[in-house]
Amino acid sequence: MKKTTLSALAVAAAGFASVAHAQSTVTLYGLIDAGIAYSSNSGGAHEFAATSGALNGSRFGLKGQEDLGGGLKAIFVLENGFSVMSGALKQNSRMFGRQAFVGLSSNQYGSLTLGRQYDSVVDYLAPLALNGTQYGGTIASHPYDNDNLNNSFRISNSVKFQSVDYNGFKFGALYGFSNEADGFADNRAYSVGASYAFGGLKFGAGYLQVNGSGSSNTSGAVSTDATFTAGRQRTYGAGVNYAFGAANVGFVFTQTQLSNATLIGSSNSGTSSGIGLDGSARFTNYEINARYNLTPALSFSGAYTYTDASLKGVDPKYHQITLQSDYALSKRTDVYAEAAYQHVGSTGDSGIGADIVGFSASSSSSQVVGTVGIRHRF
């Protein structure tokens, strides 16, 4: 009798464990991007270098969910950025600098998460720009990644909402706390965004505001990895993509306005220029992009970006052309070749030179870069 009872309990326990396992999942994932890059002018000299993340930052992460019933789930993501060439941590040596959040997700309403997260411009507008996709990456960024479409920085201390898909329409908002006892607005951030998809047509728009980036409050929403040191940064934009057959064409507009600004350049933004600013600056970006899948494995893409800026008492005009070819060896592994050319004019005696994101700034008004590499996803 006792043996029968124990056997029944064992079967029941095994069945319960199986159900619990089916309701909770944890996934290890990542991307490794490694290659060889060339720059025609990095601080005044030609450069060949082994690179990590020339297109997409190398990373690994854990993501999971637990089914709480009634269409509600607990979710989390912990994502690390690293250099595959040196093994060093990225995002200013943070363990999980790319993303780190936990929250709840509802099948009916959407998700509410807390932690270090992407802003709404990255979520809803960046996928329409060439650098926000696998078809362009970092090299295709707008000058200095001034609009953060390449997610040069994330928002710490943030609370974020993202809606479910309402027949193609999605929206979201984020607020990043300053975590300053006597400075609620000192280094805080907030953003909103939305997107709509109908057939091959996609629209997206977003707004981001950062107050006090680079301030003495290093525990704020955007601190040591800020692209700009400014009292206030406002970034907004919109874009559209249209897919027809094997082709996709798009247009993206963004503008970034800075006030009480003192510096461009940080170790995370990809620029080493360290350009000083004299209080205010503006960057207006116009991007036309296209890509074409010649075969299921082979694709070509390109973009032209015109940036009309105002800084250091001059109005520089940036022209950048980016071209890429990519060949998929499998669903998870591809090889690529990409090149970009940037020229900046109307700089006066400001000392501003060409500066393609991911490379050291040029000592002249022009810069050509190229890279070949391999990406593997797991």
Coordinates of C-alpha atoms in Angstrom, one line a residue:
M1 CA 0.0 0.0 0.0
K2 CA 2.8 2.4 1.0
K3 CA 4.7 1.4 -2.2
T4 CA 1.6 2.1 -4.3
T5 CA 1.1 5.5 -2.6
L6 CA 4.7 6.6 -3.1
S7 CA 4.6 5.6 -6.7
A8 CA 1.5 7.6 -7.3
L9 CA 3.1 10.7 -5.6
A10 CA 6.2 10.3 -7.7
V11 CA 4.1 10.2 -10.9
A12 CA 2.2 13.3 -9.8
A13 CA 5.4 15.2 -8.9
A14 CA 6.9 14.3 -12.2
G15 CA 3.7 15.5 -14.0
F16 CA 3.7 18.8 -12.0
A17 CA 7.4 19.4 -12.8
S18 CA 6.7 18.9 -16.5
V19 CA 3.8 21.4 -16.4
A20 CA 5.9 24.0 -14.6
H21 CA 8.7 23.5 -17.1
A22 CA 6.3 24.0 -20.0
Q23 CA 5.1 27.3 -18.4
S24 CA 8.6 28.9 -17.9
T25 CA 11.3 29.3 -20.5
V26 CA 14.8 30.8 -20.4
T27 CA 16.8 31.3 -23.7
L28 CA 20.5 32.0 -24.2
Y29 CA 21.0 34.0 -27.4
G30 CA 23.6 36.2 -29.0
L31 CA 25.4 37.6 -32.0
I32 CA 29.1 37.7 -32.8
D33 CA 30.3 40.1 -35.5
A34 CA 34.0 40.1 -36.4
G35 CA 35.9 41.5 -39.4
I36 CA 38.8 43.5 -40.8
A37 CA 38.3 47.2 -41.5
Y38 CA 40.1 50.0 -43.4
S39 CA 39.9 53.7 -43.0
S40 CA 41.4 56.2 -45.4
N41 CA 42.0 58.7 -42.7
S42 CA 41.9 58.0 -38.9
G43 CA 43.4 61.0 -37.2
G44 CA 45.5 61.7 -40.3
A45 CA 46.7 58.2 -41.3
H46 CA 45.5 55.1 -43.1
E47 CA 44.4 52.3 -40.8
F48 CA 43.8 48.6 -41.1
A49 CA 42.3 47.0 -38.0
A50 CA 40.6 43.8 -36.7
T51 CA 37.2 44.8 -35.5
S52 CA 34.3 43.6 -33.4
G53 CA 30.8 44.8 -34.1
A54 CA 31.6 46.9 -37.2
L55 CA 28.0 46.4 -38.3
N56 CA 26.2 45.0 -35.2
G57 CA 27.6 45.0 -31.7
S58 CA 28.6 41.6 -30.5
R59 CA 26.5 40.4 -27.6
F60 CA 25.0 37.5 -25.6
G61 CA 22.0 37.5 -23.4
L62 CA 19.4 35.6 -21.4
K63 CA 15.7 36.2 -21.9
G64 CA 12.8 34.4 -20.3
Q65 CA 9.2 34.3 -19.5
E66 CA 6.9 32.7 -16.9
D67 CA 3.2 32.1 -17.7
L68 CA 1.2 33.5 -14.9
G69 CA -2.2 32.6 -16.4
G70 CA -5.0 34.6 -18.0
G71 CA -2.7 35.9 -20.8
L72 CA -0.2 37.4 -18.3
K73 CA 3.5 36.6 -18.3
A74 CA 6.5 37.7 -16.3
I75 CA 9.4 38.6 -18.6
F76 CA 13.0 39.5 -18.4
V77 CA 16.1 40.3 -20.5
L78 CA 19.8 40.5 -19.5
E79 CA 22.0 41.4 -22.5
N80 CA 25.8 41.9 -22.4
G81 CA 27.9 43.7 -25.0
F82 CA 31.5 42.7 -25.6
S83 CA 34.4 42.9 -28.0
V84 CA 35.1 39.5 -29.6
M85 CA 38.7 40.6 -30.5
S86 CA 39.7 41.4 -26.9
G87 CA 37.0 39.9 -24.8
A88 CA 36.5 43.3 -23.0
L89 CA 33.1 44.5 -21.9
K90 CA 31.4 47.3 -23.9
Q91 CA 29.0 50.0 -22.8
N92 CA 31.6 51.5 -20.5
S93 CA 32.4 48.1 -18.9
R94 CA 28.8 47.3 -17.8
M95 CA 28.0 43.6 -17.2
F96 CA 24.6 43.9 -18.9
G97 CA 25.1 47.3 -20.7
R98 CA 22.9 46.6 -23.7
Q99 CA 19.7 45.7 -21.9
A100 CA 18.6 44.7 -18.4
F101 CA 14.9 44.7 -17.5
V102 CA 12.1 42.7 -15.9
G103 CA 8.4 43.2 -16.1
L104 CA 5.0 41.9 -17.1
S105 CA 3.5 41.2 -20.5
S106 CA -0.2 41.0 -21.3
N107 CA -1.7 39.4 -24.4
Q108 CA -4.5 42.0 -24.2
Y109 CA -2.7 45.3 -23.4
G110 CA 1.1 45.0 -23.9
S111 CA 4.2 45.0 -21.7
L112 CA 5.4 47.1 -18.7
T113 CA 9.1 46.7 -17.9
L114 CA 11.7 48.3 -15.6
G115 CA 15.4 48.6 -16.0
R116 CA 18.0 49.7 -18.6
Q117 CA 16.2 49.8 -22.0
Y118 CA 16.0 51.2 -25.5
D119 CA 14.1 54.5 -26.0
S120 CA 11.0 54.8 -28.3
V121 CA 13.0 56.4 -31.2
V122 CA 15.1 53.2 -31.3
D123 CA 12.0 51.0 -31.0
Y124 CA 9.8 52.6 -33.6
L125 CA 11.8 54.7 -36.0
A126 CA 15.3 53.0 -36.1
P127 CA 14.0 49.9 -38.0
L128 CA 13.1 52.1 -40.9
A129 CA 16.7 53.5 -41.3
L130 CA 19.5 51.5 -42.8
N131 CA 21.7 51.6 -39.7
G132 CA 18.8 50.3 -37.6
T133 CA 18.7 47.0 -39.5
Q134 CA 21.1 44.2 -40.4
Y135 CA 21.5 45.8 -43.9
G136 CA 23.6 48.8 -42.7
G137 CA 24.5 48.7 -39.1
T138 CA 26.9 51.0 -37.3
I139 CA 28.7 52.3 -40.4
A140 CA 25.5 53.7 -41.9
S141 CA 24.8 55.9 -38.8
H142 CA 24.1 59.6 -39.2
P143 CA 27.0 61.8 -38.1
Y144 CA 28.0 61.1 -34.5
D145 CA 24.8 59.0 -34.3
N146 CA 23.3 62.3 -33.4
D147 CA 19.7 60.9 -33.3
N148 CA 20.6 57.7 -31.5
L149 CA 19.1 55.5 -34.3
N150 CA 22.2 53.2 -33.7
N151 CA 21.4 53.1 -30.0
S152 CA 24.7 54.5 -28.9
F153 CA 23.2 55.0 -25.5
R154 CA 20.4 53.3 -23.5
I155 CA 18.1 54.7 -20.8
S156 CA 18.9 53.5 -17.3
N157 CA 16.4 53.7 -14.4
S158 CA 13.6 53.5 -16.9
V159 CA 9.9 52.4 -16.9
K160 CA 8.6 51.4 -20.3
F161 CA 5.3 50.5 -21.8
Q162 CA 4.8 48.9 -25.2
S163 CA 1.4 48.1 -26.6
V164 CA 0.2 45.0 -28.4
D165 CA -0.3 45.1 -32.1
Y166 CA -3.7 46.6 -32.9
N167 CA -4.1 45.6 -36.6
G168 CA -0.7 46.9 -37.5
F169 CA -0.6 49.9 -35.1
K170 CA 1.7 49.8 -32.1
F171 CA 2.8 52.5 -29.6
G172 CA 4.9 53.0 -26.6
A173 CA 6.5 55.4 -24.1
L174 CA 9.4 55.4 -21.7
Y175 CA 10.5 57.5 -18.7
G176 CA 14.1 57.3 -17.2
F177 CA 14.5 58.6 -13.6
S178 CA 17.4 60.9 -12.6
N179 CA 17.7 59.0 -9.2
E180 CA 18.8 62.3 -7.7
A181 CA 17.3 63.2 -4.4
D182 CA 17.4 66.9 -4.9
G183 CA 17.4 67.0 -8.7
F184 CA 14.4 65.3 -10.2
A185 CA 15.1 66.7 -13.7
D186 CA 18.9 66.4 -13.5
N187 CA 19.8 63.6 -16.0
R188 CA 16.4 62.2 -16.8
A189 CA 14.9 61.1 -20.1
Y190 CA 11.6 60.4 -21.7
S191 CA 10.3 59.3 -25.1
V192 CA 7.2 58.3 -27.0
G193 CA 6.8 56.5 -30.3
A194 CA 4.5 54.7 -32.7
S195 CA 4.5 52.6 -35.8
Y196 CA 1.9 51.3 -38.4
A197 CA 2.2 48.5 -40.9
F198 CA -0.2 47.8 -43.7
G199 CA 0.8 45.3 -46.4
G200 CA 4.2 46.3 -47.6
L201 CA 3.9 49.9 -46.2
K202 CA 5.4 50.8 -42.8
F203 CA 5.4 54.1 -40.9
G204 CA 7.2 55.0 -37.7
A205 CA 7.8 58.1 -35.6
G206 CA 9.4 58.9 -32.3
Y207 CA 10.4 61.6 -29.8
L208 CA 13.2 61.6 -27.2
Q209 CA 14.2 64.2 -24.7
V210 CA 17.2 64.0 -22.4
N211 CA 17.9 66.5 -19.6
G212 CA 21.3 66.9 -18.2
S213 CA 23.3 64.2 -20.1
G214 CA 26.9 64.1 -19.0
S215 CA 26.0 65.9 -15.7
S216 CA 27.7 65.2 -12.4
N217 CA 24.9 62.9 -11.6
T218 CA 26.5 59.7 -12.9
S219 CA 23.6 57.5 -11.6
G220 CA 21.0 59.2 -13.9
A221 CA 19.1 58.0 -17.0
V222 CA 21.9 58.8 -19.4
S223 CA 25.3 59.3 -17.9
T224 CA 28.7 58.0 -18.8
D225 CA 27.7 56.8 -22.3
A226 CA 26.0 59.9 -23.5
T227 CA 26.7 60.9 -27.1
F228 CA 26.5 64.6 -26.1
T229 CA 27.2 66.6 -23.0
A230 CA 24.3 69.0 -23.0
G231 CA 21.7 70.6 -20.7
R232 CA 19.0 69.3 -23.0
Q233 CA 18.7 67.1 -26.0
R234 CA 15.6 66.8 -28.1
T235 CA 15.4 64.3 -30.9
Y236 CA 12.4 63.6 -33.1
G237 CA 11.7 62.1 -36.5
A238 CA 9.5 60.0 -38.8
G239 CA 10.1 57.5 -41.6
V240 CA 8.4 55.3 -44.1
N241 CA 9.4 52.0 -45.8
Y242 CA 7.7 50.3 -48.8
A243 CA 8.4 46.7 -49.7
F244 CA 7.5 45.3 -53.1
G245 CA 8.7 41.9 -54.3
A246 CA 12.4 41.5 -53.4
A247 CA 12.9 45.2 -53.0
N248 CA 12.5 47.7 -50.1
V249 CA 12.8 51.5 -50.3
G250 CA 12.6 54.0 -47.5
F251 CA 12.9 57.6 -46.3
V252 CA 13.8 58.8 -42.8
F253 CA 13.8 62.3 -41.4
T254 CA 15.2 63.2 -37.9
Q255 CA 16.3 66.3 -36.1
T256 CA 18.3 66.7 -32.9
Q257 CA 18.5 70.0 -31.0
L258 CA 21.0 70.6 -28.2
S259 CA 21.0 73.5 -25.7
N260 CA 23.6 74.3 -23.1
A261 CA 25.9 71.9 -24.9
T262 CA 29.6 71.6 -24.3
L263 CA 30.9 68.5 -26.1
I264 CA 30.4 65.9 -28.8
G265 CA 32.0 62.5 -28.5
S266 CA 32.2 59.7 -26.0
S267 CA 33.8 56.3 -26.0
N268 CA 30.5 54.6 -26.6
S269 CA 29.2 56.8 -29.4
G270 CA 31.9 55.6 -31.8
T271 CA 33.6 59.0 -32.3
S272 CA 36.8 60.1 -30.7
S273 CA 36.5 63.6 -32.1
G274 CA 35.8 65.3 -28.8
I275 CA 34.4 68.4 -30.5
G276 CA 33.7 71.2 -28.1
L277 CA 30.4 73.0 -28.4
D278 CA 29.5 76.6 -27.5
G279 CA 26.0 76.3 -26.1
S280 CA 23.7 75.1 -28.8
A281 CA 23.8 72.8 -31.8
R282 CA 21.4 71.2 -34.3
F283 CA 21.5 68.2 -36.7
T284 CA 18.8 67.7 -39.4
N285 CA 19.1 64.3 -41.2
Y286 CA 17.5 63.2 -44.4
E287 CA 18.1 59.6 -45.4
I288 CA 17.1 57.6 -48.5
N289 CA 17.7 53.9 -48.3
A290 CA 17.1 50.8 -50.4
R291 CA 17.8 47.1 -50.3
Y292 CA 17.3 44.2 -52.8
N293 CA 17.4 40.5 -52.3
L294 CA 18.9 39.2 -55.5
T295 CA 18.5 35.6 -54.2
P296 CA 17.2 34.2 -50.8
A297 CA 20.9 34.2 -49.7
L298 CA 22.3 37.3 -51.4
S299 CA 21.2 40.9 -50.7
F300 CA 22.5 44.4 -51.6
S301 CA 21.6 47.6 -49.7
G302 CA 22.6 51.3 -49.7
A303 CA 21.7 54.7 -48.3
Y304 CA 22.4 58.3 -48.9
T305 CA 22.2 60.7 -46.0
Y306 CA 22.3 64.5 -46.1
T307 CA 22.9 66.2 -42.7
D308 CA 22.4 69.9 -42.3
A309 CA 24.0 70.9 -39.0
S310 CA 24.7 74.0 -37.0
L311 CA 27.5 74.1 -34.4
K312 CA 30.6 76.0 -33.4
G313 CA 29.4 79.1 -35.2
V314 CA 29.3 77.3 -38.6
D315 CA 26.7 75.3 -40.6
P316 CA 28.5 72.1 -41.8
K317 CA 26.8 70.0 -44.5
Y318 CA 27.5 66.2 -44.3
H319 CA 27.0 63.9 -47.3
Q320 CA 27.3 60.2 -46.7
I321 CA 26.9 57.2 -49.0
T322 CA 26.8 53.6 -47.6
L323 CA 26.8 50.4 -49.6
Q324 CA 26.6 46.8 -48.4
S325 CA 26.5 43.3 -49.8
D326 CA 25.6 40.3 -47.6
Y327 CA 25.6 36.6 -48.3
A328 CA 23.8 34.1 -45.9
L329 CA 25.7 30.9 -45.5
S330 CA 22.9 29.6 -43.3
K331 CA 20.0 31.0 -41.3
R332 CA 22.4 32.0 -38.6
T333 CA 25.7 32.8 -40.3
D334 CA 26.4 35.4 -43.0
V335 CA 29.4 37.1 -44.5
Y336 CA 29.4 40.8 -45.5
A337 CA 31.3 43.6 -47.2
E338 CA 30.4 47.2 -46.6
A339 CA 31.9 50.6 -47.5
A340 CA 31.0 54.2 -46.7
Y341 CA 32.1 57.6 -48.0
Q342 CA 31.5 60.9 -46.1
H343 CA 32.3 64.4 -47.0
V344 CA 31.6 67.5 -44.9
G345 CA 31.7 71.0 -46.3
S346 CA 31.0 74.6 -45.1
T347 CA 33.1 74.0 -41.9
G348 CA 35.0 77.3 -42.0
D349 CA 37.9 77.3 -39.5
S350 CA 36.0 75.2 -37.0
G351 CA 38.3 72.2 -37.4
I352 CA 35.4 69.8 -38.0
G353 CA 36.3 66.9 -40.2
A354 CA 34.5 63.8 -41.6
D355 CA 33.7 61.3 -38.9
I356 CA 32.0 58.0 -39.8
V357 CA 30.6 56.3 -36.7
G358 CA 32.7 53.4 -35.5
F359 CA 36.0 54.9 -36.7
S360 CA 38.4 57.6 -35.5
A361 CA 37.6 61.0 -37.0
S362 CA 39.3 62.1 -40.2
S363 CA 41.8 65.0 -40.1
S364 CA 40.3 66.2 -43.4
S365 CA 36.8 66.9 -44.8
S366 CA 36.5 63.4 -46.4
Q367 CA 36.7 59.8 -45.1
V368 CA 36.3 56.4 -46.8
V369 CA 35.9 53.3 -44.7
G370 CA 35.4 49.6 -45.6
T371 CA 35.0 46.4 -43.8
V372 CA 34.6 42.7 -44.5
G373 CA 33.4 40.3 -41.9
I374 CA 31.3 37.4 -40.6
R375 CA 28.3 37.4 -38.3
H376 CA 27.0 34.4 -36.4
R377 CA 23.7 34.3 -34.4
F378 CA 22.9 31.8 -31.8

